[in-house]
Coordinates of C-alpha atoms and ligand atoms in Angstrom, one line a residue:
X1 CA -61.9 -19.1 -7.0
X2 CA -58.9 -20.0 -5.2
X3 CA -56.9 -16.8 -6.3
X4 CA -59.9 -14.7 -5.4
X5 CA -59.8 -16.8 -1.9
X6 CA -56.1 -15.9 -1.5
X7 CA -56.5 -12.0 -2.4
X8 CA -59.5 -11.7 0.1
X9 CA -57.3 -13.4 2.8
X10 CA -54.1 -11.3 1.8
X11 CA -56.5 -8.3 2.4
X12 CA -57.7 -9.1 5.5
X13 CA -54.6 -9.8 6.8
X14 CA -53.5 -6.3 5.5
X15 CA -56.2 -4.6 7.0
X16 CA -55.8 -6.6 10.4
X17 CA -51.9 -5.7 10.4
X18 CA -52.8 -1.9 9.5
X19 CA -55.3 -1.8 12.6
X20 CA -52.9 -3.2 14.7
X21 CA -50.1 -1.0 13.7
X22 CA -52.5 2.1 14.3
X23 CA -53.3 0.8 18.0
X24 CA -49.8 -0.1 18.5
X25 CA -48.6 3.5 17.8
X26 CA -51.4 5.3 19.8
X27 CA -50.8 5.8 23.6
X28 CA -53.8 6.6 25.5
X29 CA -54.0 7.6 29.0
X30 CA -56.6 6.6 31.5
X31 CA -60.0 5.9 29.9
X32 CA -63.0 6.2 32.2
X33 CA -66.8 6.0 31.1
X34 CA -68.2 8.2 34.3
X35 CA -65.5 10.5 35.8
X36 CA -61.9 11.4 35.9
X37 CA -59.2 13.2 37.9
X38 CA -55.8 14.1 36.9
X39 CA -53.2 15.1 39.5
X40 CA -50.0 15.3 40.8
X41 CA -50.7 12.9 43.5
X42 CA -52.2 9.5 43.3
X43 CA -53.8 9.7 46.6
X44 CA -55.4 13.2 45.7
X45 CA -56.6 11.5 42.5
X46 CA -58.2 8.7 44.2
X47 CA -60.0 11.0 46.8
X48 CA -61.5 13.0 44.1
X49 CA -62.6 9.9 42.2
X50 CA -64.4 8.6 45.4
X51 CA -65.9 12.3 45.9
X52 CA -67.0 11.7 42.4
X53 CA -68.5 7.8 42.8
X54 CA -70.4 9.2 46.4
X55 CA -72.3 11.6 44.3
X56 CA -70.3 14.8 44.4
X57 CA -69.7 17.1 41.4
X58 CA -66.4 18.0 39.5
X59 CA -66.4 20.9 42.0
X60 CA -67.0 18.9 45.2
X61 CA -64.4 16.5 44.3
X62 CA -62.1 19.9 43.1
X63 CA -62.5 21.0 46.7
X64 CA -61.4 17.8 48.2
X65 CA -58.4 17.3 45.7
X66 CA -57.0 20.9 46.8
X67 CA -57.1 19.7 50.4
X68 CA -55.6 16.2 49.9
X69 CA -52.8 18.0 47.8
X70 CA -52.1 20.2 51.0
X71 CA -51.4 17.1 52.7
X72 CA -49.9 14.7 50.3
X73 CA -48.2 17.2 48.3
X74 CA -47.0 19.8 50.4
X75 CA -44.1 21.2 47.8
X76 CA -47.0 22.9 46.0
X77 CA -50.4 21.6 47.3
X78 CA -51.4 24.3 49.7
X79 CA -53.7 26.0 52.2
X80 CA -51.1 28.9 52.7
X81 CA -51.0 29.9 48.8
X82 CA -53.4 30.7 46.0
X83 CA -54.5 30.0 42.6
X84 CA -57.1 29.9 39.9
X85 CA -60.3 27.9 39.0
X86 CA -61.7 27.5 35.4
X87 CA -65.2 26.0 35.4
X88 CA -67.7 24.9 32.6
X89 CA -70.6 23.4 33.7
X90 CA -72.8 20.6 32.1
X91 CA -75.1 23.5 30.9
X92 CA -72.1 25.1 29.3
X93 CA -72.2 27.8 31.8
X94 CA -68.3 29.1 32.2
X95 CA -66.7 31.1 35.4
X96 CA -63.3 31.8 36.7
X97 CA -62.7 32.0 40.3
X98 CA -59.4 34.1 41.4
X99 CA -58.0 33.0 44.8
X100 CA -54.7 34.3 43.8
X101 CA -52.7 36.1 47.0
X102 CA -52.9 39.5 47.7
X103 CA -50.0 42.0 49.0
X104 CA -50.5 42.6 52.6
X105 CA -51.6 46.2 53.5
X106 CA -48.1 47.4 54.9
X107 CA -46.7 46.4 51.5
X108 CA -45.1 49.1 49.3
X109 CA -43.3 49.4 46.1
X110 CA -39.9 49.4 47.4
X111 CA -40.3 46.7 49.9
X112 CA -37.3 44.6 48.3
X113 CA -34.9 47.5 47.4
X114 CA -32.1 49.0 49.4
X115 CA -31.2 52.4 49.8
X116 CA -29.6 52.5 46.6
X117 CA -32.7 51.2 44.9
X118 CA -31.2 47.9 44.5
X119 CA -33.1 44.5 45.1
X120 CA -31.8 42.8 48.3
X121 CA -31.2 39.2 47.3
X122 CA -33.9 36.9 48.2
X123 CA -35.8 39.2 50.3
X124 CA -38.9 38.6 48.1
X125 CA -38.3 34.5 47.7
X126 CA -37.4 33.4 50.9
X127 CA -38.7 33.9 54.8
X128 CA -41.7 36.4 56.1
X129 CA -41.5 39.1 53.9
X130 CA -41.9 37.3 51.0
X131 CA -45.2 36.0 51.6
X132 CA -48.7 37.2 50.2
X133 CA -51.9 37.1 51.8
X134 CA -53.2 33.5 51.1
X135 CA -56.2 32.7 49.0
X136 CA -56.8 29.1 49.0
X137 CA -59.2 28.4 51.7
X138 CA -61.1 31.4 50.8
X139 CA -61.1 30.2 47.1
X140 CA -62.3 26.7 48.1
X141 CA -65.3 27.7 50.3
X142 CA -66.3 30.1 47.5
X143 CA -66.4 27.6 44.6
X144 CA -68.3 25.2 46.9
X145 CA -70.8 27.9 48.2
X146 CA -71.8 28.4 44.4
X147 CA -71.3 25.3 42.7
X148 CA -70.9 22.5 45.3
X149 CA -73.3 19.9 45.9
X150 CA -72.1 17.5 49.2
X151 CA -71.6 19.1 52.6
X152 CA -68.2 20.8 52.5
X153 CA -67.5 19.0 55.7
X154 CA -67.7 15.7 53.9
X155 CA -65.0 17.3 51.6
X156 CA -62.5 18.0 54.4
X157 CA -62.8 14.4 55.4
X158 CA -60.5 12.6 53.5
X159 CA -57.7 15.4 53.9
X160 CA -58.0 15.1 57.7
X161 CA -57.8 11.5 57.7
X162 CA -54.8 11.7 55.5
X163 CA -52.9 14.2 57.8
X164 CA -53.6 11.9 60.6
X165 CA -52.7 8.7 59.2
X166 CA -50.1 9.9 57.3
X167 CA -48.4 9.9 53.9
X168 CA -45.6 7.6 52.6
X169 CA -43.0 9.7 50.8
X170 CA -41.9 8.7 47.3
X171 CA -38.4 8.8 46.3
X172 CA -38.8 12.1 44.9
X173 CA -40.4 13.7 47.4
X174 CA -37.9 12.4 50.1
X175 CA -35.2 13.8 47.8
X176 CA -37.1 17.3 47.2
X177 CA -37.6 17.6 51.3
X178 CA -33.8 16.8 51.5
X179 CA -32.7 19.3 48.9
X180 CA -34.2 22.0 51.3
X181 CA -33.1 20.9 54.6
X182 CA -31.1 23.7 55.3
X183 CA -33.2 26.3 54.1
X184 CA -35.8 24.7 56.5
X185 CA -33.7 25.1 59.4
X186 CA -32.5 28.6 58.3
X187 CA -36.2 29.8 58.3
X188 CA -37.5 27.9 61.0
X189 CA -34.9 28.0 63.6
X190 CA -37.3 26.4 66.3
X191 CA -37.9 23.5 63.9
X192 CA -40.8 21.6 62.3
X193 CA -41.9 18.0 61.0
X194 CA -39.3 18.4 58.3
X195 CA -36.4 19.2 60.0
X196 CA -37.2 16.2 62.5
X197 CA -34.7 14.1 60.4
X198 CA -31.6 14.8 58.6
X199 CA -32.0 12.5 55.4
X200 CA -35.6 11.4 54.4
X201 CA -36.2 8.6 52.3
X202 CA -38.4 6.7 50.3
X203 CA -41.0 4.9 52.2
X204 CA -41.1 7.1 55.3
X205 CA -44.3 7.7 56.7
X206 CA -45.1 11.4 57.8
X207 CA -48.0 12.4 59.8
X208 CA -49.3 16.1 60.2
X209 CA -51.2 16.2 63.3
X210 CA -51.1 20.1 63.5
X211 CA -52.2 20.5 60.2
X212 CA -55.2 17.9 60.5
X213 CA -56.4 20.3 63.5
X214 CA -56.5 23.1 61.1
X215 CA -58.3 21.3 58.5
X216 CA -60.7 20.6 61.2
X217 CA -61.2 24.0 62.0
X218 CA -62.0 24.7 58.5
X219 CA -64.6 22.0 58.2
X220 CA -66.2 23.2 61.3
X221 CA -65.8 26.9 60.7
X222 CA -65.3 27.6 56.8
X223 CA -63.1 30.2 56.0
X224 CA -63.3 31.6 59.6
X225 CA -61.5 28.6 60.4
X226 CA -58.2 29.7 58.7
X227 CA -58.8 33.6 58.6
X228 CA -60.0 34.2 62.1
X229 CA -59.2 32.6 65.5
X230 CA -56.5 30.1 66.3
X231 CA -55.1 29.6 62.4
X232 CA -55.1 33.5 61.8
X233 CA -53.4 33.9 65.3
X234 CA -50.7 31.1 64.4
X235 CA -50.1 33.1 60.8
X236 CA -49.8 36.5 62.4
X237 CA -47.4 34.8 65.5
X238 CA -45.2 33.5 63.0
X239 CA -45.2 36.9 60.9
X240 CA -44.1 38.7 64.2
X241 CA -41.1 36.5 65.2
X242 CA -39.9 36.4 61.8
X243 CA -40.2 40.1 60.4
X244 CA -43.2 39.5 58.4
X245 CA -46.1 42.2 57.8
X246 CA -49.5 40.1 57.4
X247 CA -51.8 41.1 60.1
X248 CA -55.5 39.7 61.4
X249 CA -56.8 42.9 59.2
X250 CA -54.9 41.4 56.2
X251 CA -56.3 37.8 56.6
X252 CA -60.0 38.9 57.8
X253 CA -60.2 41.3 54.6
X254 CA -59.1 38.6 51.9
X255 CA -62.1 37.4 49.5
X256 CA -61.6 35.1 46.6
X257 CA -63.5 36.9 43.4
X258 CA -65.5 35.6 41.0
X259 CA -64.3 36.9 37.5
X260 CA -65.3 36.8 33.7
X261 CA -63.6 34.2 31.8
X262 CA -61.6 34.9 28.7
X263 CA -63.3 33.2 26.0
X264 CA -62.2 33.0 22.4
X265 CA -62.4 30.8 19.1
X266 CA -59.4 28.8 17.8
X267 CA -60.2 27.0 14.6
X268 CA -63.5 24.8 15.7
X269 CA -62.7 25.5 19.3
X270 CA -63.8 27.8 21.8
X271 CA -60.7 28.3 24.7
X272 CA -62.0 29.2 28.0
X273 CA -59.1 30.9 30.4
X274 CA -58.2 33.0 33.1
X275 CA -58.1 36.6 32.9
X276 CA -55.7 39.0 34.7
X277 CA -54.3 39.1 37.4
X278 CA -53.2 35.9 35.5
X279 CA -51.6 36.6 32.5
X280 CA -51.9 33.1 31.2
X281 CA -55.4 33.4 29.6
X282 CA -54.3 36.6 27.2
X283 CA -51.2 35.0 26.4
X284 CA -52.6 31.9 25.6
X285 CA -55.3 33.2 23.0
X286 CA -53.1 35.5 21.6
X287 CA -50.4 32.7 20.8
X288 CA -53.4 30.7 19.5
X289 CA -54.5 33.8 17.2
X290 CA -50.9 33.9 16.0
X291 CA -50.7 30.1 15.2
X292 CA -53.9 30.2 13.5
X293 CA -53.1 32.9 11.5
X294 CA -49.4 31.9 10.2
X295 CA -49.1 28.5 10.7
X296 CA -49.2 26.1 7.7
X297 CA -51.4 22.5 8.3
X298 CA -48.1 20.7 6.5
X299 CA -45.8 21.6 9.2
X300 CA -44.7 18.4 11.4
X301 CA -44.8 18.6 15.6
X302 CA -41.5 20.1 16.3
X303 CA -40.2 20.6 13.1
X304 CA -37.9 23.8 12.5
X305 CA -40.7 25.7 10.7
X306 CA -43.3 25.1 13.8
X307 CA -41.1 25.8 16.4
X308 CA -39.6 28.9 14.4
X309 CA -43.2 30.4 14.3
X310 CA -44.0 29.5 18.2
X311 CA -40.7 31.2 19.4
X312 CA -41.6 34.4 17.1
X313 CA -45.1 34.4 18.5
X314 CA -43.7 33.7 21.9
X315 CA -41.4 36.7 21.9
X316 CA -44.0 39.2 21.0
X317 CA -46.7 38.0 23.4
X318 CA -44.1 37.9 26.3
X319 CA -43.3 41.3 25.4
X320 CA -46.7 42.4 25.9
X321 CA -47.1 40.5 29.2
X322 CA -44.2 42.5 30.6
X323 CA -45.6 45.8 29.6
X324 CA -49.5 45.6 30.1
X325 CA -50.0 42.9 32.2
X326 CA -51.0 43.4 36.2
X327 CA -54.1 43.2 38.4
X328 CA -57.1 44.6 36.6
X329 CA -58.3 45.8 40.0
X330 CA -55.5 48.3 40.1
X331 CA -54.4 49.1 36.5
X332 CA -56.5 49.4 33.2
X333 CA -55.2 46.5 31.2
X334 CA -56.4 47.0 27.3
X335 CA -57.4 43.2 27.1
X336 CA -59.9 43.7 24.1
X337 CA -57.1 45.5 22.3
X338 CA -54.6 42.5 23.0
X339 CA -56.9 40.0 21.8
X340 CA -58.0 42.0 18.8
X341 CA -57.3 39.9 15.7
X342 CA -55.9 43.1 13.6
X343 CA -53.8 44.2 16.4
X344 CA -52.3 40.8 16.3
X345 CA -51.9 40.3 12.8
X346 CA -50.0 43.6 12.8
X347 CA -48.0 42.7 15.9
X348 CA -47.0 39.3 14.2
X349 CA -46.4 41.1 10.9
X350 CA -42.9 41.4 11.5
X351 CA -41.9 37.5 11.9
X352 CA -40.0 36.3 9.0
X353 CA -40.0 32.8 8.3
X354 CA -36.3 32.6 7.5
X355 CA -34.7 34.7 10.7
X356 CA -35.0 34.7 14.1
X357 CA -36.2 38.4 15.6
X358 CA -33.6 39.9 18.1
X359 CA -35.5 40.5 21.4
X360 CA -35.1 44.1 22.8
X361 CA -31.8 44.1 24.4
X362 CA -32.9 44.5 28.1
X363 CA -30.8 43.0 30.7
X364 CA -32.8 40.2 31.8
X365 CA -30.1 38.7 34.3
X366 CA -30.0 34.7 34.9
X367 CA -33.0 32.4 35.1
X368 CA -32.4 30.7 38.3
X369 CA -34.6 27.7 38.2
X370 CA -36.6 27.5 34.9
X371 CA -37.1 23.5 35.2
X372 CA -38.3 23.7 38.9
X373 CA -41.8 22.1 39.2
X374 CA -43.4 23.9 42.6
X375 CA -47.0 24.8 41.3
X376 CA -49.4 22.1 40.7
X377 CA -52.7 21.7 38.5
X378 CA -55.5 19.2 38.3
X379 CA -58.3 18.7 36.0
X380 CA -61.6 16.8 36.8
X381 CA -64.8 16.1 34.8
X382 CA -67.7 14.3 36.3
X383 CA -70.3 12.2 34.8
X384 CA -72.6 15.0 33.8
X385 CA -69.9 16.9 32.0
X386 CA -69.0 19.5 34.7
X387 CA -65.5 20.2 34.2
X388 CA -62.9 22.0 36.5
X389 CA -59.3 23.1 35.5
X390 CA -57.3 24.5 38.8
X391 CA -53.8 25.6 39.3
X392 CA -52.5 26.4 42.7
X393 CA -49.3 27.3 44.0
X394 CA -46.8 28.2 47.2
X395 CA -44.9 29.7 43.9
X396 CA -41.6 28.1 45.2
X397 CA -40.8 24.8 46.1
X398 CA -42.8 24.9 50.0
X399 CA -43.2 28.5 49.2
X400 CA -41.5 30.9 51.7
X401 CA -40.0 27.9 53.5
X402 CA -42.0 29.5 56.5
X403 CA -43.7 26.9 58.3
X404 CA -46.5 27.8 60.7
X405 CA -45.8 25.6 63.4
X406 CA -49.1 25.3 65.1
X407 CA -51.1 25.7 62.0
X408 CA -48.9 22.8 60.7
X409 CA -48.5 24.5 56.7
X410 CA -46.1 26.3 54.6
X411 CA -46.5 29.9 53.5
X412 CA -46.2 30.9 50.2
X413 CA -43.6 33.5 48.6
X414 CA -45.9 34.9 45.9
X415 CA -44.6 38.4 46.7
X416 CA -41.6 37.7 44.3
X417 CA -44.4 37.3 41.1
X418 CA -44.7 41.1 41.5
X419 CA -42.1 43.4 39.6
X420 CA -39.8 44.4 42.4
X421 CA -38.4 47.0 40.1
X422 CA -38.6 47.6 36.2
X423 CA -36.7 45.5 34.2
X424 CA -35.4 43.4 37.1
X425 CA -36.4 39.5 36.7
X426 CA -38.1 37.5 38.8
X427 CA -37.0 33.9 39.8
X428 CA -38.7 32.6 36.2
X429 CA -36.6 35.1 34.1
X430 CA -39.7 37.3 34.1
X431 CA -39.6 41.3 33.8
X432 CA -42.3 43.6 34.3
X433 CA -43.0 47.4 35.1
X434 CA -45.3 49.8 36.5
X435 CA -48.5 47.5 35.3
X436 CA -47.3 44.7 38.1
X437 CA -45.4 46.9 40.6
X438 CA -46.3 46.1 44.5
X439 CA -49.3 48.0 46.1
X440 CA -51.0 47.0 49.0
X441 CA -54.2 44.6 48.5
X442 CA -53.1 44.1 44.9
X443 CA -52.4 40.8 43.4
X444 CA -49.4 40.0 41.9
X445 CA -49.3 39.0 38.1
X446 CA -49.2 35.1 37.6
X447 CA -48.8 32.9 34.4
X448 CA -50.9 30.1 35.6
X449 CA -53.2 29.0 32.6
X450 CA -56.1 26.7 33.9
X451 CA -58.2 26.1 30.7
X452 CA -61.1 24.4 29.1
X453 CA -61.7 23.7 25.5
X454 CA -65.0 23.3 24.1
X455 CA -65.3 21.9 20.4
X456 CA -68.7 23.4 18.9
X457 CA -71.2 23.2 22.0
X458 CA -69.4 20.6 23.8
X459 CA -66.7 20.4 26.6
X460 CA -63.6 18.8 24.9
X461 CA -60.5 19.1 26.9
X462 CA -59.3 20.3 29.9
X463 CA -55.6 21.5 30.4
X464 CA -53.0 22.9 32.8
X465 CA -49.8 22.7 34.3
X466 CA -47.2 23.8 36.7
X467 CA -43.8 25.4 35.3
X468 CA -43.8 29.1 36.2
X469 CA -43.3 30.9 32.9
X470 CA -43.5 27.9 30.9
X471 CA -46.9 27.4 31.9
X472 CA -48.2 29.5 29.1
X473 CA -46.1 27.6 26.5
X474 CA -46.8 24.4 27.9
X475 CA -50.6 25.0 27.7
X476 CA -50.2 26.2 24.1
X477 CA -48.2 23.2 22.9
X478 CA -50.7 21.2 24.6
X479 CA -53.7 22.4 23.0
X480 CA -51.9 22.2 19.6
X481 CA -50.7 18.9 20.1
X482 CA -54.5 17.3 20.1
X483 CA -55.9 20.0 18.0
X484 CA -53.3 20.3 15.2
X485 CA -50.7 17.3 15.4
X486 CA -53.7 14.7 16.0
X487 CA -52.2 13.5 19.1
X488 CA -53.9 11.7 22.2
X489 CA -54.1 13.4 25.4
X490 CA -51.3 11.1 26.6
X491 CA -49.2 11.7 23.9
X492 CA -50.0 15.7 23.9
X493 CA -48.7 15.6 27.7
X494 CA -46.0 13.2 27.3
X495 CA -44.7 15.1 23.9
X496 CA -41.1 16.8 24.0
X497 CA -41.7 20.8 24.9
X498 CA -39.9 23.9 24.2
X499 CA -40.1 26.9 25.7
X500 CA -39.3 31.0 25.0
X501 CA -40.4 34.2 26.8
X502 CA -38.9 37.3 24.9
X503 CA -36.5 37.6 27.7
X504 CA -34.1 35.9 28.0
X505 CA -33.7 35.8 24.3
X506 CA -33.4 31.9 23.7
X507 CA -35.4 28.8 22.9
X508 CA -35.5 26.0 26.0
X509 CA -35.6 22.6 25.3
X510 CA -35.8 19.3 26.9
X511 CA -32.5 17.6 26.9
X512 CA -32.0 14.8 24.8
X513 CA -35.6 15.0 23.3
X514 CA -35.1 17.1 20.2
X515 CA -33.8 16.1 16.5
X516 CA -30.4 17.5 16.3
X517 CA -31.2 18.8 12.7
X518 CA -34.0 20.8 13.6
X519 CA -31.6 22.3 16.5
X520 CA -29.1 23.1 13.9
X521 CA -31.5 24.6 11.9
X522 CA -33.2 26.9 14.3
X523 CA -29.5 27.8 15.1
X524 CA -28.8 28.9 11.5
X525 CA -31.8 30.8 11.8
X526 CA -30.3 33.0 14.4
X527 CA -31.7 31.5 17.6
X528 CA -30.0 30.9 20.4
X529 CA -30.8 27.5 22.1
X530 CA -30.6 25.9 25.7
X531 CA -31.4 23.0 27.4
X532 CA -33.2 21.6 30.7
X533 CA -34.0 18.7 32.1
X534 CA -38.1 19.1 32.1
X535 CA -40.8 21.5 30.9
X536 CA -44.4 20.8 31.8
X537 CA -46.1 18.2 34.0
X538 CA -49.5 18.6 32.6
X539 CA -52.4 17.0 34.1
X540 CA -55.4 17.0 31.2
X541 CA -58.6 15.5 30.3
X542 CA -60.1 14.9 26.7
X543 CA -63.5 14.3 26.1
X544 CA -63.5 11.3 23.3
X545 CA -65.9 11.3 20.4
X546 CA -67.8 8.4 22.2
X547 CA -68.2 10.6 25.2
X548 CA -65.7 8.7 27.5
X549 CA -62.8 10.4 29.2
X550 CA -59.1 10.3 28.3
X551 CA -57.4 11.2 31.8
X552 CA -53.6 12.1 31.1
X553 CA -51.1 12.6 33.8
X554 CA -47.5 13.4 33.1
X555 CA -46.0 9.7 34.2
X556 CA -42.9 10.6 32.6
X557 CA -41.9 13.8 34.5
X558 CA -43.6 13.3 37.5
X559 CA -45.4 10.8 40.2
X560 CA -49.1 12.2 38.9
X561 CA -51.7 9.7 37.9
X562 CA -54.9 10.0 36.0
X563 CA -57.8 7.7 37.4
X564 CA -61.4 7.5 36.6
X565 CA -64.1 5.0 37.1
Ligands
DON1 O1 -48.2 32.2 39.5 C1 -47.1 31.9 38.6 O2 -47.2 32.4 37.5 C2 -46.1 31.2 39.4 N1 -46.1 31.8 41.0 C3 -46.3 30.1 39.2 C4 -45.0 29.0 40.0 C5 -44.7 28.1 39.3 O3 -45.6 27.5 38.4 C6 -43.5 27.4 39.8 N2 -43.1 25.9 39.5 N3 -43.6 25.5 38.7

């Protein structure tokens, strides 16, 4: 009897030990029963949760978070930029909203080239000519009109209060502002809030009275508060004095557009993502299809085999991106063909398991800032299961650096996302051709990939990140981390990421986070390796089996936070 008792006791200890082991090894994000918001700034996440608690749905919270980020996270949060929203309602309706910037009416194909047809350095990146017609305010008004529940005015209130009462800078934010000090002065000789001090420090308190006034105009007048009247005149005045080309007509004509979502299956999941003018959805679906066709379930996360296959898929997918992708309102994009599984089977048939393929030799120039994080993404799920995935940007940090002083906000430098000359890389090293050439009122190609994943008929995951060209590959890896490598949402967000994009022909990995033996094996296969400080800053939400939500923000790479209730 005693022996049996001892055996049972040992068994019990063993089981408890196993359970603790599992619990100890698993890292979860914020667990919430009713609703969750994951964003790049704690104040914005808190504002989103407050709106959900007040009975707002995910779309109300999204509008409030977008405007809050415009105040609290001015390097990327914006009213002077644009973005994309992917929507899945609790009834399973899916939709996507395009509020991407547009080229002004006076834009033309060679506007960034000199008389010898050579790109003029920085003209598409810095200053007034780099600015596309902003889309964010039209986007939020349009999103709210179709899906919002609380009055629009209520959703603007927290951002207005934030602008009036001020925001305390984190260390990272103060350093980021300081880094751009000279550029701010160069582009804005008349000065503005960030040039009132030479060195900003953690804990400094910044108020934005001019921005508060603009937000009030939007609160009162909806889109007219931005695209007409005082705000529009402020933008056009700034353009005139700085040599920009955006007119009142450009602003008045801007519309956000509902577009058919891209939807495709991957294993037992459905992926819902953004179509053109973002390349993100097409590229992501191509990558997942290739992975489903060619991967092996025995492969471990970030093993030589899995990184090799990812890189080979990415090489081919980014080459397709450069050739075919642009604004579908202007060019025919063979989307059905690009996503056809037999096309992809053929496309990927040349992948060898042993050797890296040479990327086509095109002079791709140097990638200036592959590790920069100037876009921002947020994910929201409410208690009914409505889901929202928004990626929004000024493109570069603080966009073009042009600050509309009267209005209190930065303008984007999204024009650099056009192909300013075939084969000439943009700031993310991306090349393009005719399909993404500049044309009046055309939208520039994007890599932003806000995405929602269903499992069967149910909501499963909401994902997205900043990162320029690395957005697509970070979203790809984060989805696989959960679906194929068994990670929690937080682990998938934290996991070391890699990136490759056809040209420049190399695999970029996060320094100090990869196994040396794997890097050596990849090198032996013919891959060129390069390191960077960070890839991806995901803000995601996973719906767990018991219906609760796991919000995960990238605490290891950013100040972001996921909150819920
Ligand atoms: O639309 C795009 O693809 C780029 N303008 C995004 C820029 C970006 O993500 C910058 N930083 N992380």
